[in-house]
Amino acid sequence: MKSIRKRLAAVLVALTLLVWCAAPAFALEVVDLSRTGSIKVSLYDSETSEAVGGGTLTLYRVAKVQKDNANLSFVYTNGFEDCGVELGDLSEGELAGRLAEKIAATAESTTVEISDFGTAEFGDLEVGLYLVVQTTAAENYNVINPFLVSVPIQENGSYVYDVDALPKVGTAAKKTPEPPDTPDTPETPDTPNPAKSATGDTMNVTLWVVVAIASCAAIPAVVVVCRRRTSR
């Protein structure tokens, strides 16, 4: 009996040591609120997967991180305090779209050009939640939908402060060319009146006939007059 108790005691000690040794491995990394990060956005053609350069992206800081003991939460800032939109699933596309409609005129933002390689980078960013909006589309492309990015993001139990954003809606789609304008229909010329033309021709012919007859009638008169004068 004593032997069994000793064995149980040894097992409990071993389990206790195992738990204490393993505890640090399962401890989650704590967010460093004093750090800064960056966001790199990459855009590709949805059909060819080629980089889409040109246009501009604008970044807004939507929320800051608030720490309450060990709990962290996002709190609206930068003019979004009274937007009336509840922060839910950050991956939801509609959420970003609703926030984009609530951007205040006084909201601070940063706008950068998209390089020929289809990338745009925002640096020296405080920890928080950011909204990315494409303010100018690339040539022959539509603007992408707004999307949210948090700094940092969590990957494999660690926090990454330099975020590569390749959003689901970030793949640019070619703009459908507008159809050419329909040319104006030319005016239909007036149809000539055959009756009017025929009447005019008939009048001309009649006039010439009258003139010809009058000319022939005048010839004998001239001859007679000439003869009489000669006989005198």
XYZ file of C-alpha atoms in Angstrom:
232
model
C 0.000 0.000 0.000
C 2.834 2.328 0.920
C 4.485 1.459 -2.381
C 1.383 2.494 -4.329
C 1.174 5.806 -2.431
C 4.812 6.544 -3.192
C 4.244 5.853 -6.865
C 1.191 8.164 -6.961
C 3.130 10.905 -5.213
C 5.934 10.592 -7.723
C 3.461 10.827 -10.625
C 1.856 13.977 -9.160
C 5.246 15.630 -8.729
C 6.172 14.779 -12.286
C 2.874 16.215 -13.617
C 3.356 19.409 -11.581
C 6.849 19.937 -12.982
C 5.572 19.225 -16.479
C 2.849 21.866 -16.164
C 5.228 24.510 -14.825
C 7.792 23.840 -17.510
C 5.216 23.870 -20.275
C 3.406 27.035 -19.107
C 5.820 29.539 -20.731
C 5.455 27.793 -24.078
C 1.684 28.378 -24.075
C 1.842 31.991 -22.863
C 0.566 34.397 -25.519
C 2.749 37.264 -26.658
C 1.647 40.648 -25.341
C 0.946 43.489 -27.796
C 3.536 46.242 -27.514
C 1.475 49.433 -27.701
C 4.619 51.549 -28.008
C 5.733 49.923 -31.262
C 5.007 51.187 -34.754
C 4.317 49.109 -37.819
C 3.598 49.300 -41.538
C 1.077 48.167 -44.126
C 2.036 47.043 -47.624
C -0.825 46.610 -50.101
C -0.385 44.601 -53.308
C -2.838 44.693 -56.216
C -3.061 42.129 -59.001
C -5.235 41.620 -62.063
C -8.006 39.160 -61.252
C -7.617 37.347 -64.585
C -3.912 37.477 -65.422
C -2.485 37.837 -61.877
C -0.229 40.583 -63.213
C 0.592 43.571 -61.016
C -1.709 46.559 -61.493
C 0.173 49.830 -61.103
C -1.177 53.356 -61.068
C -3.767 55.155 -59.006
C -3.669 56.063 -55.322
C -4.606 54.536 -51.953
C -5.641 56.509 -48.872
C -5.216 55.221 -45.308
C -7.348 56.247 -42.317
C -6.770 55.248 -38.699
C -10.221 54.107 -37.599
C -9.585 52.876 -34.052
C -6.858 52.779 -31.432
C -6.116 49.926 -29.043
C -7.315 50.326 -25.467
C -5.862 48.170 -22.701
C -7.992 47.254 -19.686
C -5.825 45.098 -17.425
C -5.065 42.112 -19.662
C -7.911 42.842 -22.093
C -7.390 44.715 -25.351
C -10.113 46.306 -27.446
C -10.517 48.720 -30.353
C -11.903 52.192 -29.627
C -12.952 54.549 -32.431
C -10.807 57.612 -33.092
C -9.997 60.147 -35.844
C -13.568 61.336 -36.358
C -15.194 57.883 -36.276
C -16.292 58.182 -32.624
C -19.905 58.938 -33.530
C -20.148 56.946 -36.749
C -22.793 54.619 -35.289
C -21.218 51.494 -36.850
C -20.567 48.586 -34.495
C -17.188 46.900 -34.827
C -17.919 43.262 -35.548
C -16.112 40.829 -37.831
C -13.174 42.849 -39.180
C -12.933 40.626 -42.270
C -16.464 41.534 -43.299
C -16.356 43.594 -46.489
C -19.584 45.417 -45.722
C -18.142 46.740 -42.455
C -15.318 48.518 -44.292
C -17.781 49.889 -46.809
C -20.009 51.329 -44.082
C -17.021 52.934 -42.348
C -15.875 54.433 -45.655
C -19.230 56.194 -45.886
C -18.689 57.674 -42.404
C -15.312 59.306 -43.047
C -15.373 62.758 -41.474
C -14.141 65.771 -43.395
C -11.644 66.403 -40.590
C -10.286 62.830 -40.515
C -6.516 62.599 -40.852
C -5.284 60.434 -43.708
C -2.250 59.483 -45.754
C -2.382 59.057 -49.538
C 0.308 57.265 -51.552
C 0.681 56.363 -55.209
C 0.576 52.730 -56.322
C 3.884 51.777 -57.920
C 4.312 50.124 -61.305
C 4.688 46.870 -59.372
C 1.180 47.271 -57.946
C 2.321 48.028 -54.393
C 1.692 50.865 -51.949
C 3.316 51.145 -48.521
C 2.344 53.062 -45.394
C 4.981 53.301 -42.675
C 5.437 54.537 -39.091
C 1.918 53.452 -38.085
C 0.715 53.354 -34.499
C -0.956 50.215 -33.207
C -4.622 50.253 -34.220
C -7.231 49.505 -36.865
C -6.888 51.078 -40.322
C -9.207 51.618 -43.296
C -7.770 51.488 -46.818
C -9.672 53.264 -49.600
C -8.630 53.531 -53.236
C -9.148 57.178 -54.142
C -7.890 56.947 -57.736
C -8.181 53.851 -59.919
C -5.507 52.553 -62.247
C -6.065 53.260 -65.928
C -8.755 50.980 -67.406
C -9.513 49.481 -63.969
C -12.248 49.968 -61.395
C -11.420 51.033 -57.844
C -11.158 48.203 -55.311
C -13.566 47.943 -52.392
C -12.460 49.480 -49.065
C -10.954 47.043 -46.529
C -9.708 46.983 -42.939
C -6.226 46.092 -41.663
C -5.100 45.859 -38.043
C -1.583 46.623 -36.843
C -0.336 44.260 -35.578
C -1.895 41.011 -36.787
C -1.493 37.675 -35.056
C 0.182 34.789 -36.872
C 1.105 31.483 -35.236
C 0.845 32.922 -31.724
C 3.070 35.906 -32.501
C 2.248 39.494 -33.402
C 3.426 40.846 -36.768
C 3.744 44.636 -36.956
C 4.748 44.874 -40.625
C 1.618 43.674 -42.387
C 1.378 42.529 -46.011
C -2.202 43.160 -47.073
C -3.559 41.235 -50.020
C -7.292 41.688 -49.416
C -9.942 39.493 -50.975
C -11.403 42.500 -52.717
C -7.993 43.921 -53.520
C -7.625 42.140 -56.824
C -8.388 44.792 -59.380
C -10.936 44.129 -62.121
C -10.621 45.637 -65.569
C -13.045 48.398 -66.348
C -15.556 47.526 -69.041
C -15.067 49.946 -71.963
C -18.003 52.161 -72.667
C -19.739 51.610 -76.023
C -19.101 54.352 -78.621
C -21.709 57.013 -79.083
C -24.295 56.303 -81.773
C -23.813 58.766 -84.670
C -26.648 61.124 -85.431
C -29.006 60.006 -88.193
C -28.556 62.269 -91.231
C -31.571 64.254 -92.359
C -33.535 62.800 -95.281
C -33.364 65.107 -98.318
C -36.632 66.447 -99.738
C -38.193 64.223 -102.413
C -38.449 66.092 -105.743
C -41.982 66.702 -107.083
C -42.224 65.085 -110.578
C -45.422 66.945 -111.387
C -43.847 70.289 -110.631
C -40.797 69.523 -112.742
C -42.906 68.310 -115.645
C -45.096 71.457 -115.548
C -42.055 73.666 -115.641
C -40.643 71.810 -118.656
C -43.990 72.040 -120.463
C -44.192 75.775 -119.897
C -40.675 76.215 -121.303
C -41.489 74.219 -124.419
C -44.749 76.127 -124.976
C -42.907 79.426 -124.665
C -40.393 78.443 -127.294
C -43.154 77.284 -129.659
C -44.964 80.612 -129.333
C -41.764 82.526 -129.967
C -40.999 80.404 -133.031
C -44.491 80.929 -134.543
C -44.334 84.674 -133.957
C -40.950 84.796 -135.615
C -42.228 82.946 -138.672
C -45.254 85.249 -138.965
C -43.065 88.337 -138.891
C -40.900 87.230 -141.813
C -43.570 87.809 -144.588
C -44.408 91.175 -143.157
C -40.823 92.261 -143.364
C -40.555 90.978 -146.923
C -43.700 92.844 -147.991
C -42.534 96.085 -146.500
C -39.200 95.782 -148.181
C -40.765 95.110 -151.539
C -43.106 98.060 -151.407
C -40.318 100.423 -150.566
C -38.336 99.120 -153.441
C -41.132 99.636 -155.944
C -41.393 103.277 -155.066
